[in-house]
Coordinates of N, CA and C and ligand atoms in Angstrom, one line a residue:
M891 N -65.3 192.4 135.7 CA -66.5 192.1 136.5 C -67.0 193.3 137.2
L892 N -68.3 193.6 137.1 CA -68.8 194.8 137.8 C -69.8 194.3 138.8
F893 N -69.6 194.9 140.0 CA -70.6 194.7 141.1 C -71.3 196.0 141.4
D894 N -72.6 196.1 141.4 CA -73.4 197.3 141.8 C -74.1 196.8 143.1
I895 N -73.8 197.5 144.2 CA -74.4 197.2 145.5 C -75.5 198.2 145.8
V896 N -76.8 197.7 146.0 CA -77.9 198.6 146.3 C -78.1 198.5 147.8
T897 N -77.9 199.7 148.6 CA -77.9 199.6 150.0 C -78.3 200.9 150.6
I898 N -78.8 200.9 151.9 CA -79.0 202.2 152.6 C -77.8 202.6 153.3
F899 N -76.7 201.8 153.3 CA -75.4 202.1 154.0 C -74.3 202.0 153.0
P900 N -74.2 202.9 152.0 CA -73.1 202.9 151.0 C -71.8 203.0 151.6
H901 N -71.6 203.7 152.7 CA -70.3 203.9 153.3 C -69.8 202.7 154.0
F902 N -70.7 201.8 154.3 CA -70.3 200.6 154.9 C -69.1 199.9 154.1
F903 N -69.2 200.1 152.8 CA -68.3 199.4 151.9 C -66.9 200.1 151.6
D904 N -66.9 201.3 152.2 CA -65.7 202.1 151.9 C -64.4 201.4 152.3
S905 N -64.3 201.1 153.6 CA -63.0 200.6 154.1 C -62.7 199.1 153.7
S906 N -63.8 198.4 153.6 CA -63.6 196.9 153.3 C -63.1 196.6 151.9
L907 N -63.2 197.5 151.0 CA -62.8 197.3 149.6 C -61.4 197.9 149.4
K908 N -60.9 198.5 150.4 CA -59.6 199.3 150.3 C -58.4 198.4 150.5
D909 N -58.6 197.2 150.8 CA -57.4 196.3 151.1 C -57.5 195.0 150.4
G910 N -56.3 194.3 150.3 CA -56.3 192.9 150.0 C -56.5 192.7 148.5
V911 N -57.0 191.5 148.2 CA -57.1 190.9 146.9 C -58.1 191.8 146.1
V912 N -59.2 192.2 146.7 CA -60.2 192.9 146.0 C -59.7 194.3 145.6
R913 N -59.0 195.0 146.5 CA -58.4 196.2 146.1 C -57.5 196.2 144.9
R914 N -56.6 195.1 144.9 CA -55.6 194.9 143.9 C -56.4 194.7 142.6
A915 N -57.4 193.9 142.6 CA -58.2 193.7 141.4 C -58.9 194.9 140.9
I916 N -59.3 195.8 141.8 CA -59.9 197.0 141.4 C -58.9 197.9 140.7
E917 N -57.8 198.0 141.3 CA -56.7 198.8 140.8 C -56.2 198.3 139.4
A918 N -56.3 197.0 139.2 CA -55.9 196.4 137.9 C -57.0 196.5 136.9
D919 N -58.1 197.1 137.3 CA -59.3 197.2 136.3 C -59.9 195.8 136.0
I920 N -59.7 194.9 136.8 CA -60.3 193.6 136.6 C -61.7 193.6 137.2
L921 N -61.8 194.4 138.2 CA -63.0 194.4 139.0 C -63.4 195.9 139.3
K922 N -64.7 196.1 139.2 CA -65.2 197.4 139.7 C -66.4 197.2 140.6
V923 N -66.4 198.0 141.7 CA -67.4 197.9 142.7 C -68.1 199.2 142.9
R924 N -69.4 199.4 142.6 CA -70.0 200.6 142.9 C -71.1 200.5 143.9
T925 N -71.3 201.5 144.7 CA -72.5 201.4 145.6 C -73.5 202.4 145.2
V926 N -74.8 202.0 145.3 CA -75.9 202.8 145.0 C -76.7 203.1 146.3
N927 N -76.9 204.4 146.6 CA -77.6 204.7 147.9 C -79.1 204.6 147.6
L928 N -79.7 203.7 148.2 CA -81.2 203.5 148.0 C -82.0 204.8 148.2
R929 N -81.5 205.6 149.2 CA -82.2 206.8 149.5 C -82.3 207.8 148.4
D930 N -81.3 207.7 147.4 CA -81.4 208.6 146.3 C -82.5 208.2 145.3
F931 N -83.2 207.1 145.6 CA -84.4 206.7 144.7 C -85.7 206.9 145.5
T932 N -85.7 207.6 146.5 CA -86.9 207.9 147.2 C -87.5 209.3 146.8
T933 N -88.7 209.6 147.0 CA -89.3 210.8 146.5 C -89.9 211.7 147.7
D934 N -90.0 211.1 148.8 CA -90.6 211.8 150.0 C -89.6 212.6 150.7
R935 N -90.1 213.6 151.5 CA -89.2 214.5 152.2 C -88.3 213.8 153.2
H936 N -88.8 212.6 153.7 CA -87.9 211.9 154.7 C -87.1 210.8 154.1
R937 N -87.2 210.7 152.8 CA -86.4 209.7 152.1 C -86.6 208.3 152.7
T938 N -87.9 207.9 152.7 CA -88.2 206.7 153.4 C -88.0 205.5 152.6
T939 N -87.3 204.5 153.2 CA -87.0 203.3 152.4 C -87.8 202.1 153.0
D940 N -88.4 202.2 154.2 CA -89.1 201.1 154.8 C -90.5 201.6 155.4
D941 N -91.3 200.5 155.7 CA -92.6 200.8 156.2 C -93.1 199.6 157.0
R942 N -94.3 199.8 157.6 CA -94.8 198.7 158.5 C -95.4 197.6 157.7
P943 N -95.3 196.3 158.2 CA -95.8 195.2 157.4 C -97.3 195.1 157.3
F944 N -97.8 194.9 156.1 CA -99.2 194.6 156.0 C -99.5 193.4 156.8
G945 N -100.7 193.3 157.4 CA -101.0 192.1 158.2 C -100.5 192.2 159.6
G946 N -99.7 193.2 159.9 CA -99.2 193.4 161.2 C -98.0 192.7 161.5
G947 N -97.4 192.9 162.7 CA -96.2 192.2 163.1 C -95.1 193.2 163.4
D948 N -94.0 192.6 164.0 CA -92.9 193.5 164.5 C -92.1 193.9 163.3
G949 N -91.4 195.0 163.5 CA -90.3 195.4 162.6 C -90.9 196.1 161.3
M950 N -90.0 196.3 160.4 CA -90.3 197.1 159.2 C -89.9 196.3 158.0
V951 N -90.5 196.7 156.8 CA -90.2 196.0 155.6 C -89.7 197.0 154.6
M952 N -88.7 196.7 153.7 CA -88.2 197.6 152.7 C -89.2 197.8 151.7
K953 N -89.6 199.1 151.4 CA -90.6 199.4 150.4 C -90.1 199.0 149.0
P954 N -91.1 198.7 148.1 CA -90.6 198.3 146.8 C -90.2 199.4 145.9
E955 N -90.8 200.6 146.0 CA -90.5 201.6 144.9 C -89.1 202.0 144.8
P956 N -88.4 202.3 146.0 CA -87.0 202.8 145.8 C -86.1 201.7 145.2
I957 N -86.3 200.5 145.6 CA -85.5 199.4 145.0 C -85.8 199.2 143.5
Y958 N -87.1 199.2 143.2 CA -87.5 199.1 141.7 C -86.8 200.2 140.9
K959 N -86.9 201.4 141.4 CA -86.3 202.6 140.6 C -84.8 202.4 140.5
A960 N -84.1 202.0 141.6 CA -82.7 201.8 141.5 C -82.3 200.8 140.5
L961 N -83.0 199.7 140.5 CA -82.8 198.6 139.5 C -83.1 199.1 138.1
D962 N -84.1 199.8 137.9 CA -84.5 200.3 136.6 C -83.4 201.1 136.0
V963 N -82.8 202.0 136.8 CA -81.7 202.9 136.3 C -80.5 202.0 136.0
L964 N -80.2 201.1 137.0 CA -79.0 200.3 136.8 C -79.1 199.4 135.5
K965 N -80.2 198.8 135.3 CA -80.4 197.9 134.2 C -80.4 198.6 132.8
K966 N -80.6 199.9 132.8 CA -80.5 200.6 131.5 C -79.1 200.7 131.0
E967 N -78.1 200.5 132.0 CA -76.7 200.6 131.6 C -76.2 199.2 131.2
P968 N -75.4 199.1 130.2 CA -74.8 197.8 129.9 C -73.6 197.6 130.9
P969 N -73.0 196.4 131.1 CA -73.5 195.2 130.5 C -74.7 194.6 131.3
E970 N -75.3 193.6 130.7 CA -76.4 192.9 131.3 C -76.0 192.3 132.7
A971 N -77.0 192.4 133.6 CA -76.6 192.0 135.0 C -77.5 191.0 135.5
R972 N -77.0 190.1 136.4 CA -77.8 189.2 137.2 C -78.2 189.9 138.5
V973 N -79.4 189.9 138.9 CA -79.8 190.6 140.1 C -79.9 189.6 141.3
I974 N -79.2 189.9 142.3 CA -79.1 189.0 143.5 C -79.6 189.7 144.7
L975 N -80.5 189.1 145.4 CA -81.0 189.6 146.7 C -80.4 188.8 147.8
L976 N -79.7 189.5 148.7 CA -79.1 188.9 149.9 C -80.2 188.8 151.0
S977 N -80.5 187.6 151.4 CA -81.6 187.4 152.4 C -81.4 186.1 153.1
P978 N -81.8 186.1 154.4 CA -81.7 184.8 155.1 C -82.6 183.7 154.6
R979 N -83.5 184.0 153.7 CA -84.4 183.0 153.1 C -83.8 182.4 151.8
G980 N -82.6 183.0 151.4 CA -82.0 182.6 150.1 C -81.4 181.2 150.1
K981 N -81.0 180.8 148.9 CA -80.3 179.6 148.6 C -78.9 179.8 149.3
L982 N -78.4 178.7 149.9 CA -77.1 178.9 150.5 C -75.9 179.1 149.5
F983 N -75.2 180.2 149.7 CA -74.1 180.5 148.9 C -72.9 179.6 149.2
D984 N -72.4 178.9 148.2 CA -71.2 178.0 148.4 C -70.2 178.2 147.2
Q985 N -69.1 177.5 147.4 CA -68.0 177.7 146.4 C -68.4 177.4 145.0
A986 N -69.3 176.4 144.8 CA -69.7 176.1 143.4 C -70.5 177.2 142.8
L987 N -71.4 177.9 143.6 CA -72.2 179.0 143.2 C -71.2 180.3 142.9
A988 N -70.2 180.4 143.8 CA -69.2 181.5 143.6 C -68.6 181.3 142.2
G989 N -68.3 180.0 141.9 CA -67.6 179.7 140.6 C -68.5 180.1 139.4
E990 N -69.8 179.8 139.6 CA -70.8 180.1 138.5 C -70.9 181.6 138.3
L991 N -71.0 182.3 139.5 CA -71.2 183.8 139.4 C -69.9 184.5 138.8
A992 N -68.8 183.9 139.0 CA -67.6 184.5 138.5 C -67.5 184.5 137.0
Q993 N -68.3 183.7 136.4 CA -68.4 183.6 134.9 C -69.1 184.8 134.3
L994 N -69.9 185.5 135.2 CA -70.8 186.6 134.7 C -70.1 187.9 134.6
Q995 N -70.6 188.8 133.8 CA -70.0 190.1 133.6 C -70.3 191.1 134.7
R996 N -71.6 190.9 135.2 CA -72.1 192.0 136.1 C -73.1 191.4 137.1
L997 N -72.9 191.8 138.4 CA -73.9 191.4 139.4 C -74.4 192.7 140.0
I998 N -75.8 192.7 140.3 CA -76.4 193.7 141.1 C -76.7 193.1 142.4
L999 N -76.3 193.6 143.5 CA -76.5 193.0 144.8 C -77.4 193.9 145.6
I1000 N -78.6 193.4 146.0 CA -79.5 194.1 146.8 C -79.4 193.7 148.3
C1001 N -79.0 194.7 149.2 CA -78.8 194.4 150.6 C -80.1 194.8 151.3
G1002 N -80.7 193.7 151.8 CA -81.9 194.0 152.6 C -81.6 194.5 154.1
R1003 N -82.5 195.1 154.7 CA -82.4 195.4 156.1 C -83.7 195.1 156.8
Y1004 N -83.9 195.3 158.1 CA -85.1 195.1 158.8 C -85.6 193.7 158.6
E1005 N -86.9 193.5 158.5 CA -87.4 192.1 158.4 C -87.3 191.6 157.0
G1006 N -86.9 192.4 156.1 CA -86.7 192.0 154.7 C -87.3 192.9 153.7
V1007 N -87.4 192.5 152.5 CA -87.7 193.3 151.3 C -89.2 192.9 150.9
D1008 N -90.0 193.8 150.4 CA -91.3 193.5 149.9 C -91.2 192.4 148.9
E1009 N -92.0 191.4 149.0 CA -92.0 190.1 148.3 C -92.1 190.4 146.7
R1010 N -92.8 191.5 146.4 CA -93.0 191.7 144.9 C -91.7 192.0 144.2
I1011 N -90.7 192.6 144.9 CA -89.4 192.8 144.3 C -88.7 191.5 144.0
R1012 N -88.8 190.5 145.0 CA -88.2 189.3 144.8 C -88.8 188.6 143.6
E1013 N -90.1 188.6 143.5 CA -90.9 187.9 142.5 C -90.6 188.4 141.1
H1014 N -90.5 189.7 141.0 CA -90.5 190.3 139.7 C -89.1 190.9 139.2
C1015 N -88.2 191.1 140.2 CA -87.0 191.8 139.8 C -85.7 191.0 140.2
V1016 N -85.8 189.9 140.9 CA -84.6 189.2 141.5 C -84.4 187.9 140.7
D1017 N -83.2 187.7 140.3 CA -82.8 186.4 139.6 C -82.4 185.3 140.7
I1018 N -81.7 185.7 141.7 CA -81.2 184.7 142.6 C -81.3 185.3 144.0
E1019 N -81.9 184.6 145.0 CA -81.9 185.0 146.3 C -80.9 184.2 147.1
L1020 N -79.9 184.9 147.8 CA -78.8 184.1 148.4 C -78.7 184.4 149.9
S1021 N -78.4 183.4 150.7 CA -78.0 183.5 152.1 C -76.6 183.1 152.2
V1022 N -75.9 183.6 153.2 CA -74.5 183.2 153.3 C -74.3 182.2 154.5
G1023 N -75.4 181.8 155.2 CA -75.3 180.9 156.3 C -76.4 180.9 157.2
D1024 N -76.6 179.9 158.0 CA -77.7 179.8 158.9 C -77.5 180.5 160.2
Y1025 N -77.3 181.8 160.2 CA -77.2 182.6 161.4 C -77.9 183.9 161.0
V1026 N -78.3 184.7 162.0 CA -78.9 186.0 161.7 C -78.0 187.2 161.7
L1027 N -77.9 187.8 160.6 CA -77.1 189.1 160.4 C -78.1 190.3 160.6
S1028 N -77.6 191.5 160.7 CA -78.4 192.6 160.8 C -78.9 193.2 159.5
G1029 N -78.3 192.7 158.4 CA -78.6 193.1 157.1 C -77.8 192.4 156.1
G1030 N -78.1 192.8 154.8 CA -77.4 192.1 153.7 C -76.0 192.5 153.3
E1031 N -75.6 193.6 154.0 CA -74.3 194.3 153.6 C -73.1 193.3 153.8
I1032 N -73.0 192.7 155.0 CA -71.9 191.9 155.2 C -72.0 190.6 154.3
A1033 N -73.2 190.1 154.0 CA -73.3 189.0 153.1 C -72.9 189.5 151.7
A1034 N -73.1 190.7 151.3 CA -72.7 191.2 150.0 C -71.2 191.1 149.9
L1035 N -70.5 191.5 151.0 CA -69.0 191.5 151.0 C -68.5 190.1 150.9
V1036 N -69.2 189.2 151.5 CA -68.8 187.8 151.4 C -68.9 187.3 150.0
V1037 N -69.9 187.6 149.3 CA -70.1 187.2 147.9 C -69.1 187.8 147.0
I1038 N -68.9 189.2 147.2 CA -67.9 189.9 146.4 C -66.5 189.3 146.6
D1039 N -66.1 189.0 147.8 CA -64.8 188.4 148.1 C -64.6 187.1 147.5
A1040 N -65.6 186.2 147.7 CA -65.5 184.8 147.2 C -65.5 184.8 145.7
V1041 N -66.4 185.6 145.1 CA -66.5 185.6 143.6 C -65.3 186.2 143.0
S1042 N -64.8 187.3 143.6 CA -63.7 188.1 142.9 C -62.5 187.2 142.8
R1043 N -62.1 186.4 143.8 CA -60.9 185.7 143.8 C -60.9 184.5 142.8
L1044 N -62.1 184.3 142.2 CA -62.2 183.2 141.1 C -62.1 183.9 139.7
I1045 N -62.1 185.2 139.6 CA -62.0 185.8 138.3 C -60.5 185.7 137.9
P1046 N -60.3 185.2 136.6 CA -58.9 185.1 136.2 C -58.1 186.4 136.3
G1047 N -56.9 186.3 136.8 CA -56.1 187.5 137.0 C -56.2 188.1 138.4
V1048 N -57.2 187.8 139.2 CA -57.3 188.4 140.5 C -56.3 187.9 141.5
L1049 N -56.3 186.6 141.6 CA -55.2 185.9 142.4 C -53.9 185.9 141.7
G1050 N -52.9 186.1 142.5 CA -51.5 185.8 142.0 C -51.3 184.4 141.7
C1051 N -50.2 183.9 141.2 CA -50.0 182.5 141.0 C -49.7 181.8 142.3
E1052 N -49.5 182.6 143.4 CA -49.1 181.9 144.6 C -50.1 180.9 145.1
S1053 N -51.4 181.1 144.8 CA -52.3 180.1 145.3 C -53.5 180.1 144.3
S1054 N -53.4 179.1 143.4 CA -54.5 179.0 142.4 C -55.8 178.6 143.1
A1055 N -56.9 179.0 142.5 CA -58.2 178.6 143.1 C -58.3 177.1 143.1
E1056 N -57.7 176.5 142.2 CA -57.7 175.0 142.0 C -57.2 174.3 143.3
N1057 N -56.2 174.8 143.9 CA -55.6 174.2 145.1 C -56.4 174.5 146.4
D1058 N -57.4 175.4 146.3 CA -58.1 175.8 147.6 C -58.8 174.7 148.2
S1059 N -59.2 174.9 149.4 CA -60.1 174.0 150.2 C -61.4 173.9 149.3
F1060 N -62.0 172.8 149.3 CA -63.2 172.5 148.6 C -63.0 172.0 147.2
S1061 N -61.8 172.2 146.6 CA -61.6 171.8 145.2 C -61.8 170.3 145.0
D1062 N -61.4 169.5 146.0 CA -61.8 168.1 145.9 C -62.7 167.8 147.0
G1063 N -63.3 168.8 147.7 CA -64.4 168.5 148.6 C -63.9 168.2 150.0
L1064 N -62.6 168.3 150.3 CA -62.0 168.1 151.6 C -61.5 169.4 152.2
L1065 N -61.3 169.4 153.5 CA -60.7 170.5 154.2 C -59.2 170.4 153.9
E1066 N -58.5 171.5 154.0 CA -57.1 171.5 153.7 C -56.2 171.0 154.8
F1067 N -55.1 170.4 154.4 CA -54.1 169.9 155.5 C -53.5 171.1 156.2
S1068 N -53.0 170.7 157.4 CA -52.4 171.8 158.2 C -51.0 172.3 157.7
Q1069 N -50.8 173.5 157.9 CA -49.5 174.1 157.5 C -48.6 174.5 158.6
Y1070 N -47.3 174.5 158.4 CA -46.3 174.9 159.4 C -45.3 175.7 158.7
T1071 N -44.7 176.6 159.5 CA -43.6 177.4 159.0 C -42.5 177.5 160.1
R1072 N -41.4 178.2 159.9 CA -40.4 178.3 160.9 C -40.9 179.1 162.1
P1073 N -40.4 178.9 163.2 CA -39.3 178.0 163.6 C -39.7 176.6 163.7
R1074 N -38.8 175.6 163.6 CA -39.1 174.2 163.6 C -39.6 173.8 165.0
V1075 N -39.0 174.4 166.0 CA -39.6 174.2 167.4 C -40.0 175.5 168.0
F1076 N -41.2 175.7 168.5 CA -41.7 176.9 169.0 C -42.4 176.5 170.4
N1077 N -42.0 177.1 171.5 CA -42.6 176.7 172.8 C -42.5 175.2 173.0
D1078 N -41.5 174.5 172.6 CA -41.5 173.0 172.7 C -42.4 172.4 171.7
W1079 N -43.1 173.1 170.9 CA -44.1 172.5 170.0 C -43.4 172.2 168.6
E1080 N -43.3 171.0 168.2 CA -42.4 170.7 167.1 C -43.3 170.5 165.8
V1081 N -42.7 170.8 164.7 CA -43.3 170.6 163.4 C -43.2 169.1 163.1
P1082 N -44.2 168.5 162.6 CA -44.2 167.0 162.2 C -43.0 166.7 161.4
E1083 N -42.2 165.7 161.9 CA -41.0 165.3 161.3 C -41.1 165.1 159.8
V1084 N -42.1 164.5 159.4 CA -42.2 164.1 158.0 C -42.1 165.3 157.0
L1085 N -42.5 166.5 157.5 CA -42.5 167.7 156.7 C -41.0 168.1 156.5
L1086 N -40.1 167.7 157.3 CA -38.7 168.1 157.2 C -37.9 167.0 156.5
S1087 N -38.6 166.0 156.1 CA -37.8 164.8 155.5 C -37.4 165.0 154.1
G1088 N -38.0 165.9 153.4 CA -37.6 166.1 152.0 C -38.2 165.0 151.1
N1089 N -38.9 164.0 151.7 CA -39.5 162.9 150.9 C -40.9 163.3 150.4
H1090 N -41.0 163.8 149.2 CA -42.2 164.5 148.7 C -43.4 163.6 148.6
A1091 N -43.1 162.3 148.3 CA -44.2 161.3 148.2 C -44.7 161.0 149.5
K1092 N -43.9 160.9 150.5 CA -44.3 160.7 151.9 C -45.1 161.9 152.4
I1093 N -44.6 163.1 152.1 CA -45.3 164.3 152.6 C -46.7 164.4 152.0
A1094 N -46.8 164.0 150.7 CA -48.1 164.1 150.0 C -49.1 163.1 150.7
K1095 N -48.6 161.9 151.0 CA -49.4 160.9 151.6 C -49.9 161.4 153.0
W1096 N -48.9 161.9 153.8 CA -49.2 162.5 155.1 C -50.3 163.5 155.0
R1097 N -50.1 164.4 154.1 CA -51.1 165.6 153.9 C -52.5 165.1 153.5
R1098 N -52.5 164.1 152.7 CA -53.8 163.5 152.3 C -54.5 162.9 153.5
K1099 N -53.8 162.2 154.4 CA -54.4 161.6 155.6 C -54.9 162.7 156.5
Q1100 N -54.1 163.7 156.6 CA -54.4 164.9 157.5 C -55.7 165.5 157.0
S1101 N -55.9 165.7 155.7 CA -57.1 166.3 155.1 C -58.2 165.5 155.5
L1102 N -58.1 164.2 155.2 CA -59.1 163.2 155.5 C -59.6 163.2 157.0
G1103 N -58.5 163.2 157.8 CA -58.8 163.1 159.3 C -59.5 164.4 159.8
L1104 N -59.0 165.5 159.3 CA -59.6 166.8 159.7 C -61.0 166.9 159.3
T1105 N -61.2 166.5 158.0 CA -62.6 166.6 157.4 C -63.6 165.7 158.2
Y1106 N -63.1 164.5 158.5 CA -63.9 163.6 159.3 C -64.3 164.2 160.7
E1107 N -63.3 164.8 161.4 CA -63.5 165.4 162.6 C -64.5 166.6 162.6
Q1108 N -64.2 167.5 161.7 CA -64.8 168.8 161.7 C -66.0 168.9 160.8
R1109 N -66.0 168.2 159.6 CA -67.1 168.4 158.7 C -67.4 167.1 158.0
P1110 N -67.8 166.1 158.8 CA -68.0 164.7 158.2 C -69.0 164.7 157.0
E1111 N -69.9 165.6 157.0 CA -70.9 165.6 155.9 C -70.3 165.9 154.6
L1112 N -69.1 166.5 154.6 CA -68.4 166.8 153.3 C -67.9 165.5 152.6
L1113 N -67.6 164.5 153.5 CA -67.1 163.2 152.9 C -68.1 162.6 152.0
N1114 N -69.3 162.8 152.1 CA -70.4 162.2 151.3 C -70.3 162.6 149.8
S1115 N -69.7 163.8 149.6 CA -69.6 164.3 148.2 C -68.2 164.6 147.8
A1116 N -67.2 164.2 148.6 CA -65.8 164.5 148.3 C -65.3 163.4 147.3
R1117 N -64.3 163.8 146.6 CA -63.6 162.9 145.6 C -62.7 162.0 146.4
L1118 N -63.1 160.8 146.6 CA -62.2 159.8 147.4 C -61.9 158.6 146.6
D1119 N -60.7 158.2 146.7 CA -60.3 156.8 146.1 C -60.4 155.7 147.1
E1120 N -60.0 154.5 146.6 CA -60.1 153.4 147.5 C -59.3 153.5 148.8
K1121 N -58.0 154.0 148.6 CA -57.1 154.2 149.8 C -57.7 155.2 150.8
D1122 N -58.3 156.3 150.3 CA -58.9 157.3 151.2 C -60.0 156.6 152.0
I1123 N -60.8 155.8 151.3 CA -62.0 155.2 152.0 C -61.5 154.2 153.1
K1124 N -60.5 153.5 152.7 CA -59.9 152.6 153.7 C -59.4 153.3 154.9
Y1125 N -58.7 154.4 154.7 CA -58.1 155.2 155.8 C -59.3 155.8 156.7
L1126 N -60.3 156.3 156.0 CA -61.5 156.9 156.7 C -62.1 155.8 157.6
R1127 N -62.3 154.6 157.0 CA -62.9 153.6 157.8 C -62.1 153.2 159.0
S1128 N -60.8 153.3 158.9 CA -59.9 153.0 160.0 C -60.1 154.0 161.1
L1129 N -60.6 155.2 160.8 CA -60.9 156.2 161.8 C -62.2 156.1 162.4
G1130 N -63.1 155.2 161.8 CA -64.4 155.0 162.3 C -65.5 155.5 161.4
W1131 N -65.1 156.0 160.3 CA -66.1 156.6 159.3 C -67.0 155.5 158.8
E1132 N -68.3 155.8 158.7 CA -69.3 155.0 158.0 C -70.0 155.8 157.0
E1133 N -70.0 155.3 155.7 CA -70.6 156.0 154.7 C -72.1 156.2 155.0
S1134 N -72.7 157.3 154.6 CA -74.2 157.4 154.8 C -74.9 157.7 153.5
Ligands
LIG118 C1 -87.3 186.8 162.6 C2 -87.1 186.5 161.2 N1 -85.8 186.9 160.7 C3 -85.3 185.9 159.7 C4 -84.3 184.9 160.3 C5 -85.9 188.2 160.2 C6 -84.6 188.7 159.6 C7 -83.5 188.8 160.3 C8 -82.4 189.4 159.8 C9 -84.7 189.3 158.3 C10 -83.6 189.8 157.7 C11 -82.4 189.8 158.5 C12 -81.2 190.5 157.9 N2 -80.3 189.5 157.3 C13 -80.0 189.6 156.0 O1 -80.4 190.5 155.3 C14 -79.2 188.5 155.4 C15 -78.6 187.3 155.9 C16 -78.7 186.7 157.2 O2 -79.2 187.2 158.2 N3 -78.0 185.5 157.3 C17 -77.4 184.9 156.3 N4 -77.3 185.4 155.1 C18 -77.9 186.6 154.9 S1 -78.0 187.4 153.5 C19 -78.9 188.7 154.1

């Protein structure tokens, strides 16, 4: 999988890709991440990438020409790419979308800054406009890292066998059960007895209830699309859950 990041801050990505799962995937040649400095596609003396909005208003808008030129150069190279614009107006990025993007060979990520990117770029050059959540970031760079991280770990061979993507949170639409490790007692705080029992059927049942309870408390909206059986529903109702 190849990621090309179009940004005015190419060095922002230096340290973040030097560690963890993404770095290992890059070293194993499963993943390649390149940054493209948008200023290299400007033609004026000041290397201008933004300008004032037509119609007036606060802030600046990213000019279309440098982004268009950068995309033009990138798209001439194989393999074929899907072009993604990171923007607060985009479709909400989620695990299902991460899974779909992980099937593709190449993504070009455009990181916006300021009030956004000239609409003509979105209209004519962008395949998918993505937001990573309903809060305001200073630009698309951090959002691009979110997308790269979430997509990369779904590419076969990127994760070790220690934790398959299958077992992750969201695979059945519930939050994950709580985990404990040694010591068994820490500051008088004990690990739940059932986890020490060695009774795997009992442990599995406890964990399922834990997942259901936690999801009900923290993210009740997830329950409407989670995969639940009769027992789950009965347990949730005992907690006060009402289907909507
Ligand atoms: C006052 C209107 N603002 C929209 C909420 C303008 C604006 C703020 C921040 C326009 C762009 C930005 C920069 N943010 C991103 O580029 C961005 C983003 C985000 O802010 N939140 C969640 N996902 C994303 S993806 C790109």
